[in-house]
Tab-separated table of C-alpha atoms in Angstrom:
chain	number	residue	atom	x	y	z
A	1	MET	CA	255.970	175.934	113.526
A	2	LYS	CA	255.201	172.252	113.978
A	3	GLY	CA	255.329	172.427	117.775
A	4	LEU	CA	253.237	175.569	117.853
A	5	TRP	CA	250.429	174.015	115.771
A	6	GLN	CA	250.450	170.904	117.883
A	7	LYS	CA	250.037	172.939	121.074
A	8	LEU	CA	247.216	174.987	119.559
A	9	MET	CA	245.284	172.069	118.124
A	10	ALA	CA	245.699	169.436	120.824
A	11	PRO	CA	242.621	170.448	122.906
A	12	ARG	CA	240.323	170.076	119.873
A	13	ARG	CA	241.931	166.894	118.503
A	14	LEU	CA	242.888	168.726	115.282
A	15	GLU	CA	245.462	167.608	112.713
A	16	TYR	CA	247.040	169.872	110.111
A	17	LEU	CA	248.804	170.019	106.765
A	18	GLU	CA	250.943	172.753	105.229
A	19	VAL	CA	250.944	172.917	101.453
A	20	ASP	CA	252.655	175.267	99.039
A	21	ALA	CA	251.105	177.238	96.200
A	22	ASN	CA	251.192	174.100	93.993
A	23	PHE	CA	249.318	172.088	96.665
A	24	LEU	CA	252.368	170.029	97.528
A	25	ILE	CA	252.661	168.901	101.136
A	26	LYS	CA	255.347	170.719	103.082
A	27	GLU	CA	254.534	169.531	106.555
A	28	ALA	CA	251.959	167.231	108.266
A	29	SER	CA	251.015	166.414	111.847
A	30	ILE	CA	251.475	162.868	113.037
A	31	GLY	CA	247.744	161.977	113.086
A	32	VAL	CA	246.886	163.074	109.546
A	33	TYR	CA	246.854	159.427	108.432
A	34	ARG	CA	243.508	158.956	110.189
A	35	PHE	CA	241.870	161.290	107.653
A	36	ALA	CA	243.925	160.421	104.549
A	37	ASP	CA	242.213	158.455	101.835
A	38	SER	CA	244.896	155.757	101.961
A	39	GLY	CA	244.845	155.563	105.750
A	40	GLU	CA	248.588	156.313	105.905
A	41	ASN	CA	250.603	159.433	106.639
A	42	PRO	CA	251.223	161.286	103.340
A	43	ASP	CA	254.759	161.800	102.119
A	44	ILE	CA	256.248	165.273	102.117
A	45	GLY	CA	256.235	166.724	98.604
A	46	THR	CA	253.247	164.738	97.381
A	47	ASP	CA	250.127	166.414	96.025
A	48	VAL	CA	247.624	166.889	98.822
A	49	ARG	CA	244.822	165.982	96.407
A	50	ARG	CA	246.043	162.368	96.284
A	51	GLU	CA	245.081	161.793	99.922
A	52	PHE	CA	242.242	164.285	99.954
A	53	PRO	CA	240.472	163.908	96.594
A	54	GLU	CA	237.669	166.127	97.874
A	55	LEU	CA	239.921	169.080	96.921
A	56	ILE	CA	239.903	168.112	93.260
A	57	GLY	CA	237.780	170.570	91.329
A	58	VAL	CA	237.923	173.324	93.922
A	59	GLU	CA	241.446	174.545	93.137
A	60	TYR	CA	240.146	177.924	92.037
A	61	ILE	CA	238.685	178.441	95.491
A	62	LEU	CA	241.910	177.387	97.156
A	63	ARG	CA	243.832	179.901	94.991
A	64	ALA	CA	241.361	182.618	96.013
A	65	VAL	CA	242.157	181.830	99.650
A	66	LEU	CA	245.874	181.809	98.848
A	67	GLU	CA	245.579	185.232	97.239
A	68	GLU	CA	243.469	186.474	100.175
A	69	LYS	CA	240.503	187.040	97.908
A	70	GLN	CA	238.543	184.687	100.131
A	71	PRO	CA	239.158	184.305	103.890
A	72	ASN	CA	238.837	180.505	104.043
A	73	PHE	CA	237.364	177.373	102.580
A	74	GLN	CA	235.795	174.455	104.375
A	75	LEU	CA	234.249	171.045	103.705
A	76	LYS	CA	232.149	169.445	106.426
A	77	GLY	CA	231.133	165.852	107.013
A	78	ILE	CA	233.724	164.138	104.804
A	79	ALA	CA	233.376	160.385	105.294
A	80	ARG	CA	236.050	157.665	105.407
A	81	LEU	CA	235.338	153.922	105.704
A	82	ARG	CA	237.918	152.587	108.145
A	83	GLU	CA	236.556	149.217	109.250
A	84	PRO	CA	233.634	147.181	107.995
A	85	HIS	CA	230.508	149.095	108.915
A	86	SER	CA	232.585	151.793	110.663
A	87	LEU	CA	232.631	155.355	109.346
A	88	LEU	CA	234.899	158.264	110.262
A	89	TYR	CA	233.650	161.774	109.663
A	90	PHE	CA	235.799	164.894	109.636
A	91	ASP	CA	235.735	168.571	108.681
A	92	LEU	CA	238.378	170.211	106.485
A	93	TYR	CA	239.335	173.911	106.825
A	94	CYS	CA	241.734	175.828	104.514
A	95	ILE	CA	243.296	179.153	105.408
A	96	ALA	CA	246.235	181.096	103.996
A	97	ASP	CA	249.619	180.582	105.678
A	98	ASP	CA	250.353	184.025	107.153
A	99	SER	CA	253.435	182.976	109.114
A	100	GLN	CA	255.486	185.199	106.725
A	101	PRO	CA	253.405	188.382	106.518
A	102	ASP	CA	256.014	190.246	104.441
A	103	VAL	CA	255.639	187.835	101.539
A	104	HIS	CA	252.940	188.728	99.022
A	105	PRO	CA	251.167	186.721	97.798
A	106	GLN	CA	251.133	184.063	100.471
A	107	THR	CA	253.380	181.114	99.854
A	108	GLY	CA	251.041	178.332	100.997
A	109	LEU	CA	247.914	177.025	102.739
A	110	ILE	CA	247.225	175.563	106.154
A	111	ILE	CA	244.692	172.671	106.028
A	112	LEU	CA	243.092	171.822	109.358
A	113	LEU	CA	241.375	168.434	109.899
A	114	GLU	CA	238.905	167.926	112.777
A	115	ASP	CA	237.253	164.619	113.791
A	116	ALA	CA	233.469	165.143	113.461
A	117	THR	CA	232.304	161.547	113.956
A	118	GLU	CA	230.533	162.172	117.262
A	119	ARG	CA	228.962	165.350	115.989
A	120	MET	CA	227.745	163.671	112.793
A	121	ALA	CA	226.311	160.751	114.793
A	122	MET	CA	224.475	163.200	117.012
A	123	GLU	CA	223.276	165.180	113.996
A	124	GLN	CA	222.059	161.990	112.312
A	125	GLU	CA	220.315	160.899	115.496
A	126	LEU	CA	218.787	164.330	115.893
A	127	GLY	CA	217.769	164.241	112.238
A	128	GLN	CA	216.113	160.869	112.734
A	129	VAL	CA	214.338	162.144	115.836
A	130	ALA	CA	213.265	165.256	113.969
A	131	LYS	CA	212.030	163.115	111.087
A	132	GLU	CA	210.074	160.873	113.463
A	133	ALA	CA	208.706	163.934	115.236
A	134	THR	CA	207.621	165.340	111.878
A	135	LEU	CA	205.950	162.063	110.971
A	136	LEU	CA	204.226	161.953	114.360
A	137	SER	CA	203.162	165.551	113.962
A	138	HIS	CA	201.725	164.803	110.514
A	139	ALA	CA	200.015	161.675	111.875
A	140	LEU	CA	198.584	163.692	114.767
A	141	VAL	CA	197.325	166.373	112.407
A	142	ALA	CA	195.808	163.687	110.163
A	143	ALA	CA	194.230	161.944	113.177
A	144	ASN	CA	192.802	165.223	114.469
A	145	ASP	CA	191.486	166.006	111.011
A	146	TYR	CA	189.964	162.505	110.796
A	147	ILE	CA	188.330	162.856	114.217
A	148	ASP	CA	187.056	166.322	113.311
A	149	LYS	CA	185.505	164.919	110.135
A	150	ILE	CA	183.861	162.084	112.088
A	151	ILE	CA	182.496	164.511	114.698
A	152	THR	CA	181.296	166.902	112.006
A	153	SER	CA	179.583	164.169	110.000
A	154	MET	CA	177.970	162.471	113.042
A	155	ALA	CA	174.190	162.314	112.875
A	156	ASP	CA	174.066	162.308	116.693
A	157	ALA	CA	174.610	165.467	118.702
A	158	LEU	CA	177.966	165.724	120.510
A	159	ILE	CA	178.638	168.086	123.431
A	160	VAL	CA	181.839	168.238	125.491
A	161	THR	CA	181.723	170.049	128.844
A	162	ASP	CA	184.094	170.598	131.726
A	163	SER	CA	183.320	169.224	135.178
A	164	THR	CA	181.108	172.248	135.977
A	165	GLY	CA	178.945	171.741	132.865
A	166	LYS	CA	180.436	174.609	130.835
A	167	ILE	CA	180.253	173.667	127.163
A	168	LYS	CA	183.646	173.460	125.440
A	169	THR	CA	182.907	171.753	122.100
A	170	THR	CA	179.854	170.898	119.985
A	171	ASN	CA	179.320	169.450	116.540
A	172	ALA	CA	177.024	170.551	113.725
A	173	ALA	CA	174.349	168.003	114.694
A	174	ALA	CA	174.121	169.467	118.223
A	175	GLN	CA	173.877	172.991	116.870
A	176	LYS	CA	171.117	171.966	114.471
A	177	LEU	CA	169.244	169.917	117.079
A	178	PHE	CA	169.079	172.670	119.707
A	179	GLY	CA	168.974	175.648	117.317
A	180	TYR	CA	172.093	177.437	118.641
A	181	THR	CA	175.264	178.533	116.873
A	182	ALA	CA	178.620	177.081	117.905
A	183	VAL	CA	179.586	180.375	119.577
A	184	GLU	CA	176.305	180.552	121.531
A	185	LEU	CA	176.803	177.032	122.843
A	186	ARG	CA	180.454	177.611	123.827
A	187	VAL	CA	179.456	180.442	126.187
A	188	SER	CA	176.620	178.404	127.735
A	189	ASN	CA	176.240	175.746	130.383
A	190	ILE	CA	174.643	172.406	129.559
A	191	SER	CA	171.986	173.180	132.175
A	192	HIS	CA	170.567	175.733	129.680
A	193	ILE	CA	169.690	172.745	127.482
A	194	ILE	CA	169.108	169.965	130.037
A	195	GLU	CA	167.863	170.598	133.556
A	196	ASP	CA	170.297	169.365	136.211
A	197	HIS	CA	167.840	166.971	137.861
A	198	GLN	CA	167.469	165.043	134.595
A	199	LEU	CA	171.188	164.262	134.537
A	200	TRP	CA	171.320	162.705	138.011
A	201	PRO	CA	172.370	159.264	136.648
A	202	VAL	CA	175.389	160.894	135.008
A	203	GLN	CA	176.199	163.020	138.039
A	204	MET	CA	175.973	160.034	140.384
A	205	ALA	CA	178.172	157.860	138.166
A	206	MET	CA	180.812	160.540	137.629
A	207	GLY	CA	180.694	161.603	141.263
A	208	SER	CA	181.596	158.050	142.312
A	209	GLY	CA	184.649	158.043	140.055
A	210	CYS	CA	183.091	155.889	137.317
A	211	THR	CA	184.764	156.231	133.925
A	212	GLU	CA	182.503	153.778	132.119
A	213	LEU	CA	179.965	154.900	129.540
A	214	VAL	CA	176.590	155.815	131.058
A	215	ARG	CA	174.007	154.819	128.467
A	216	ASP	CA	170.490	155.849	127.487
A	217	VAL	CA	169.763	158.678	129.897
A	218	GLU	CA	166.506	160.119	128.568
A	219	ALA	CA	165.951	163.815	129.117
A	220	VAL	CA	163.571	166.560	128.028
A	221	CYS	CA	165.704	169.291	126.403
A	222	GLN	CA	165.029	172.959	125.765
A	223	MET	CA	165.685	174.365	122.280
A	224	LYS	CA	166.628	177.985	121.631
A	225	SER	CA	163.113	178.522	120.236
A	226	GLY	CA	161.613	177.336	123.513
A	227	ALA	CA	160.349	174.092	122.018
A	228	ARG	CA	160.969	170.917	123.996
A	229	LEU	CA	162.209	167.607	122.672
A	230	PHE	CA	163.188	164.202	124.018
A	231	VAL	CA	166.856	163.231	123.729
A	232	SER	CA	168.550	159.973	124.737
A	233	PHE	CA	172.077	160.695	126.019
A	234	SER	CA	175.131	158.551	126.602
A	235	CYS	CA	177.936	160.113	128.641
A	236	ALA	CA	181.535	159.278	129.540
A	237	ALA	CA	184.435	161.015	131.271
A	238	ILE	CA	187.468	161.877	129.121
A	239	GLN	CA	190.881	163.263	130.091
A	240	SER	CA	191.164	166.996	129.613
A	241	ASP	CA	194.322	168.999	128.841
A	242	SER	CA	195.049	168.995	132.552
A	243	GLU	CA	195.759	165.528	133.973
A	244	ALA	CA	193.950	166.353	137.218
A	245	ILE	CA	190.682	167.378	135.498
A	246	GLN	CA	188.216	165.303	133.505
A	247	ASP	CA	185.785	166.573	130.888
A	248	LEU	CA	182.435	164.987	130.064
A	249	VAL	CA	181.371	164.022	126.548
A	250	TYR	CA	177.641	163.704	125.837
A	251	ILE	CA	176.298	161.974	122.725
A	252	GLY	CA	172.581	162.575	122.198
A	253	ARG	CA	169.961	161.275	119.800
A	254	ASP	CA	166.589	162.882	119.174
A	255	ILE	CA	163.914	160.386	120.276
A	256	THR	CA	160.964	162.778	120.156
A	257	GLU	CA	159.211	160.888	117.367
A	258	ARG	CA	159.827	157.587	119.120
A	259	LYS	CA	158.346	158.970	122.336
A	260	ARG	CA	155.307	160.241	120.454
A	261	SER	CA	154.875	156.833	118.831
A	262	GLU	CA	155.243	155.114	122.209
A	263	GLU	CA	152.614	157.424	123.689
A	264	LYS	CA	150.249	156.744	120.784
A	265	LEU	CA	150.865	153.017	121.211
A	266	ARG	CA	150.254	153.248	124.957
A	267	LEU	CA	146.981	155.091	124.401
A	268	ALA	CA	145.967	152.592	121.709
A	269	MET	CA	146.731	149.655	124.007
A	270	GLU	CA	144.825	151.308	126.820
A	271	LYS	CA	141.901	151.845	124.472
A	272	GLU	CA	142.166	148.220	123.324
A	273	ARG	CA	142.093	147.032	126.931
A	274	GLU	CA	138.984	149.134	127.542
A	275	LEU	CA	137.327	147.683	124.441
A	276	MET	CA	138.334	144.163	125.484
A	277	ASP	CA	136.844	144.714	128.935
A	278	LEU	CA	133.703	146.120	127.338
A	279	LYS	CA	133.486	143.131	124.993
A	280	ASN	CA	133.953	140.681	127.854
A	281	ARG	CA	131.280	142.413	129.918
A	282	PHE	CA	128.941	142.454	126.930
A	283	VAL	CA	129.537	138.771	126.186
A	284	SER	CA	128.990	137.838	129.797
A	285	MET	CA	125.862	139.970	130.074
A	286	THR	CA	124.451	138.753	126.741
A	287	SER	CA	125.042	135.105	127.584
A	288	HIS	CA	123.357	135.357	130.949
A	289	GLU	CA	120.489	137.638	129.873
A	290	PHE	CA	119.645	135.479	126.837
A	291	ARG	CA	119.570	132.247	128.791
A	292	THR	CA	116.410	133.085	130.768
A	293	PRO	CA	114.087	133.756	127.799
A	294	LEU	CA	115.644	130.894	125.854
A	295	SER	CA	115.003	128.544	128.756
A	296	THR	CA	111.422	129.711	128.892
A	297	ILE	CA	110.983	129.184	125.135
A	298	ILE	CA	112.470	125.708	125.164
A	299	SER	CA	110.399	124.695	128.213
A	300	SER	CA	107.217	125.930	126.550
A	301	ALA	CA	108.132	124.146	123.324
A	302	ASP	CA	108.708	120.917	125.234
A	303	LEU	CA	105.267	121.179	126.866
A	304	LEU	CA	103.623	121.907	123.526
A	305	GLU	CA	105.430	118.970	122.002
A	306	PHE	CA	104.175	116.695	124.793
A	307	TYR	CA	100.539	117.704	124.314
A	308	CYS	CA	100.776	117.733	120.530
A	309	GLU	CA	102.167	114.215	120.459
A	310	LYS	CA	99.285	113.211	122.705
A	311	TYR	CA	96.737	114.626	120.266
A	312	LYS	CA	98.716	113.777	117.084
A	313	ASP	CA	98.925	117.234	115.484
A	314	GLU	CA	101.775	116.582	112.986
A	315	LYS	CA	102.000	120.129	111.583
A	316	LEU	CA	102.244	121.704	115.011
A	317	ILE	CA	104.867	119.133	116.048
A	318	THR	CA	106.997	120.152	113.017
A	319	HIS	CA	106.912	123.841	113.988
A	320	ILE	CA	107.722	123.034	117.608
A	321	SER	CA	110.715	120.963	116.450
A	322	ARG	CA	111.970	123.962	114.468
A	323	ILE	CA	111.628	126.170	117.557
A	324	GLN	CA	113.595	123.658	119.616
A	325	ASN	CA	116.372	123.347	117.025
A	326	SER	CA	116.696	127.144	116.671
A	327	VAL	CA	116.795	127.628	120.424
A	328	ASN	CA	119.449	124.906	120.756
A	329	GLN	CA	121.553	126.555	118.035
A	330	MET	CA	121.215	129.928	119.735
A	331	THR	CA	122.157	128.436	123.090
A	332	GLN	CA	125.201	126.756	121.538
A	333	LEU	CA	126.241	130.056	119.946
A	334	LEU	CA	126.021	131.832	123.297
A	335	ASP	CA	127.995	129.030	124.942
A	336	ASP	CA	130.708	129.322	122.272
A	337	VAL	CA	130.906	133.121	122.625
A	338	LEU	CA	131.112	132.841	126.408
A	339	ILE	CA	133.865	130.189	126.286
A	340	LEU	CA	135.899	132.146	123.726
A	341	GLY	CA	135.529	135.348	125.737
A	342	LYS	CA	136.825	133.617	128.857
A	343	ALA	CA	139.712	132.073	126.928
A	344	GLU	CA	140.817	135.397	125.414
A	345	ALA	CA	140.573	137.049	128.830
A	346	GLY	CA	142.680	134.260	130.374
A	347	LYS	CA	139.790	133.204	132.629
A	348	LEU	CA	138.947	129.838	131.098
A	349	GLU	CA	139.317	127.332	133.914
A	350	PHE	CA	141.589	124.305	133.513
A	351	LYS	CA	140.671	121.549	135.979
A	352	PRO	CA	142.247	118.257	134.910
A	353	ASP	CA	141.525	114.924	136.527
A	354	TRP	CA	142.208	111.271	135.800
A	355	LEU	CA	139.793	109.773	133.258
A	356	ASP	CA	139.520	106.828	130.909
A	357	VAL	CA	139.943	108.528	127.550
A	358	GLU	CA	138.625	105.553	125.534
A	359	ASP	CA	135.389	105.402	127.537
A	360	PHE	CA	135.063	109.181	127.242
A	361	CYS	CA	135.430	109.017	123.449
A	362	ARG	CA	132.977	106.104	123.090
A	363	ASP	CA	130.375	108.009	125.144
A	364	LEU	CA	130.873	111.065	122.943
A	365	VAL	CA	130.425	109.012	119.766
A	366	ALA	CA	127.279	107.417	121.206
A	367	GLU	CA	125.799	110.892	121.861
A	368	PHE	CA	126.443	111.888	118.251
A	369	GLU	CA	124.976	108.656	116.856
A	370	ILE	CA	121.610	109.290	118.576
A	371	ASN	CA	120.930	112.156	116.173
A	372	LEU	CA	122.751	110.800	113.086
A	373	ALA	CA	120.826	109.994	109.899
A	374	GLY	CA	120.841	106.391	108.795
A	375	ASP	CA	123.487	106.935	106.115
A	376	ARG	CA	125.991	108.686	108.474
A	377	GLN	CA	128.617	106.809	110.463
A	378	ILE	CA	131.467	107.509	112.929
A	379	ASP	CA	134.205	104.841	112.927
A	380	PHE	CA	135.964	105.008	116.295
A	381	VAL	CA	139.184	103.020	116.810
A	382	ALA	CA	141.261	102.961	120.029
A	383	GLU	CA	144.795	101.741	119.296
A	384	SER	CA	145.818	101.118	122.911
A	385	GLN	CA	144.829	99.141	125.984
A	386	ASN	CA	145.934	101.645	128.650
A	387	THR	CA	143.811	104.748	128.092
A	388	ILE	CA	143.919	106.494	131.481
A	389	ALA	CA	145.089	110.145	131.233
A	390	TYR	CA	145.077	113.373	133.261
A	391	MET	CA	142.867	115.847	131.364
A	392	ASP	CA	140.106	118.409	131.796
A	393	ARG	CA	136.912	116.573	130.910
A	394	LYS	CA	134.980	119.719	129.977
A	395	LEU	CA	137.704	121.152	127.728
A	396	LEU	CA	138.333	117.771	126.102
A	397	ARG	CA	134.616	117.600	125.229
A	398	HIS	CA	134.889	121.031	123.512
A	399	ILE	CA	137.888	119.812	121.498
A	400	LEU	CA	136.513	116.495	120.291
A	401	SER	CA	132.847	117.485	119.861
A	402	ASN	CA	133.805	120.431	117.646
A	403	LEU	CA	136.155	118.332	115.491
A	404	VAL	CA	133.689	115.462	115.063
A	405	ALA	CA	130.739	117.828	114.465
A	406	ASN	CA	132.688	119.707	111.770
A	407	ALA	CA	133.741	116.444	110.123
A	408	LEU	CA	130.092	115.372	109.912
A	409	LYS	CA	128.868	118.807	108.844
A	410	TYR	CA	131.368	119.380	106.013
A	411	SER	CA	131.334	115.866	104.499
A	412	PRO	CA	128.610	114.475	102.205
A	413	ALA	CA	125.976	111.930	103.231
A	414	GLY	CA	127.048	108.325	102.935
A	415	THR	CA	130.729	109.009	103.846
A	416	PRO	CA	132.054	107.930	107.227
A	417	VAL	CA	134.054	109.989	109.745
A	418	LEU	CA	137.175	108.280	111.111
A	419	PHE	CA	137.948	108.948	114.790
A	420	ASN	CA	141.192	107.387	116.129
A	421	LEU	CA	142.617	107.347	119.657
A	422	ILE	CA	146.357	106.574	119.836
A	423	TYR	CA	148.675	106.464	122.847
A	424	GLY	CA	152.232	107.568	121.972
A	425	ALA	CA	155.381	108.069	124.028
A	426	GLY	CA	154.120	110.227	126.899
A	427	GLU	CA	151.252	111.707	124.888
A	428	VAL	CA	147.704	111.031	123.695
A	429	ILE	CA	146.890	111.535	119.993
A	430	PHE	CA	143.403	112.157	118.585
A	431	LEU	CA	142.833	111.888	114.809
A	432	VAL	CA	139.596	113.027	113.163
A	433	GLN	CA	139.410	112.356	109.412
A	434	ASP	CA	136.664	113.216	106.932
A	435	TRP	CA	136.261	112.976	103.164
A	436	GLY	CA	134.408	116.233	102.751
A	437	ILE	CA	134.802	119.579	100.988
A	438	GLY	CA	138.276	120.319	102.416
A	439	ILE	CA	139.800	123.684	103.355
A	440	PRO	CA	141.102	126.009	100.595
A	441	LEU	CA	144.800	126.914	100.849
A	442	SER	CA	143.943	130.624	101.165
A	443	ASP	CA	141.829	129.910	104.264
A	444	GLN	CA	144.219	127.530	106.028
A	445	PRO	CA	146.422	130.185	107.753
A	446	ARG	CA	143.275	131.679	109.392
A	447	ILE	CA	141.393	128.505	110.226
A	448	PHE	CA	141.849	129.084	113.996
A	449	ASP	CA	140.827	132.779	113.894
A	450	SER	CA	137.583	133.754	115.604
A	451	PHE	CA	134.577	134.086	113.256
A	452	HIS	CA	136.576	132.935	110.227
A	453	ARG	CA	134.915	130.399	107.930
A	454	GLY	CA	136.156	128.742	104.759
A	455	THR	CA	135.226	130.482	101.539
A	456	ASN	CA	133.764	127.204	100.256
A	457	ALA	CA	131.420	126.722	103.253
A	458	GLY	CA	128.483	128.073	101.231
A	459	ASN	CA	125.137	127.703	103.024
A	460	ILE	CA	126.406	125.222	105.598
A	461	PRO	CA	125.487	126.780	108.975
A	462	GLY	CA	128.250	127.796	111.378
A	463	THR	CA	129.676	130.681	113.398
A	464	GLY	CA	133.418	130.341	112.863
A	465	LEU	CA	134.031	130.055	116.610
A	466	GLY	CA	134.488	126.306	116.978
A	467	MET	CA	138.112	125.979	115.806
A	468	ALA	CA	139.186	129.035	117.840
A	469	ILE	CA	137.724	127.351	120.948
A	470	VAL	CA	139.443	124.045	120.057
A	471	LYS	CA	142.835	125.735	119.794
A	472	GLN	CA	142.441	127.517	123.149
A	473	CYS	CA	141.427	124.283	124.883
A	474	VAL	CA	144.325	122.336	123.346
A	475	GLU	CA	146.822	124.977	124.448
A	476	LEU	CA	145.473	124.948	128.005
A	477	HIS	CA	146.360	121.231	128.039
A	478	GLY	CA	149.896	122.121	126.892
A	479	GLY	CA	149.161	120.346	123.612
A	480	ARG	CA	149.279	121.162	119.922
A	481	ILE	CA	146.910	120.886	116.974
A	482	SER	CA	147.656	120.523	113.259
A	483	PHE	CA	145.805	119.527	110.106
A	484	VAL	CA	146.199	118.522	106.485
A	485	SER	CA	143.478	119.282	103.975
A	486	GLU	CA	142.782	119.258	100.254
A	487	VAL	CA	139.730	120.763	98.593
A	488	GLY	CA	137.344	118.064	97.402
A	489	VAL	CA	139.347	115.303	99.100
A	490	GLY	CA	138.900	115.868	102.827
A	491	THR	CA	140.583	117.008	106.051
A	492	GLN	CA	142.424	115.337	108.907
A	493	PHE	CA	142.921	117.079	112.268
A	494	ARG	CA	145.602	115.837	114.668
A	495	VAL	CA	145.505	116.800	118.355
A	496	VAL	CA	148.453	115.842	120.590
A	497	ILE	CA	148.134	116.255	124.378
A	498	PRO	CA	150.838	115.337	126.918
A	499	PHE	CA	150.057	112.180	128.888
A	500	LYS	CA	149.974	114.181	132.118
A	501	VAL	CA	149.997	117.941	132.592
A	502	GLN	CA	149.985	119.921	135.819
A	503	PRO	CA	147.035	122.259	136.424
A	504	LEU	CA	147.769	125.909	135.686
A	505	PRO	CA	147.151	128.420	138.496
A	506	GLU	CA	143.736	130.014	138.270
A	507	ILE	CA	143.709	133.611	137.082
């Protein structure tokens, strides 16, 4: 019997035990020790359950096999720790010993032991792989679900097409934007929505093998209702299910309202340019047309003044003086309007030249003092010896004459006006200080706006153009102007002009 079992079990690396009806070992193959709990070959006559405790508690099953009520019994994947961190797995099979078929019931059991270590390792590895595959599958499902939620919740329209333009996928925003259902879009070509010629930037980029995102392609799109709308598209190539074929994903945003606003803005700007041109033409025409009659009036007034002085008619002389003053004010107003119009149109000429700034300022002060009342005074101080600078004489006169005139006009009789000339590091500084009515805080942000006057100016004559002209002239010099003011205390203006500036090209 022993030799027969060994021949039968050798190819499968099986070991065996024969036990009697009381589970006592009658015979054992030489390699049984490998599977025994003690790691040694069991002694004949010992209880098989001592070396194989897995059989404890299943004796009723073993008896059923012994009595042929059950064909067999098996335990799979029994583990034995043989070396540190080394496990042996084996399977145990029990069948009735039918070597004596005439004996009923059977007299014993055959227990077969098969090494299952390699199989268990493979099963564990396969189990781990299956577990990882399951996790990956769940992660993929979750990722797809996440992407689907993002696509569904996108405010921008999303369209995926194949290389021929046939629509494969759309989101809810695209369906709402163009007025089609998902099914209607899936059986359509993108050319039904966007004409091919409008997508030439995308077609050129994709035709040259570009995989980068093509941004902001603006197109006029056709809705299902026939209405047209402006859409800004971005497009990129993505890998399709087939490695050799790429799909195209379009992301579009409705810019119809923006385009309408841009068109309104364009029309408004065009209208503003027309009005500006009209204003400039009117200012130019008014200035030139008014000069002729004004010149005639002033000439006639001068002649009348000459003859009236000769014949000493005081009353007539007073009226003639009023005519002259009014004409001069009107001429100054026209000059201011003309200068401001040129400045706003970018046509105010800037022609700098070398000049002695101190002499220029002293001459200007002398001109003012000719017409000053006896109780008015301009205190001019030049705090430098070298006063040669490169400036536009005409524009500098506009700057300083306006500042000094305002200081005199808005300060009470008997108070002086301080006029300082200072040479700094690479720049010329002009200070004009008065102790007049001051500028209210609410008016200060708009002091350089055309036609704006302080709310406390009252009946003091003025047009509100002077400070706007000053600012334009200072900026043409590449300079800057600032001021500090307090109501009832006075105002100081500070003009800073670079020591030398290059002439700007004429416009």
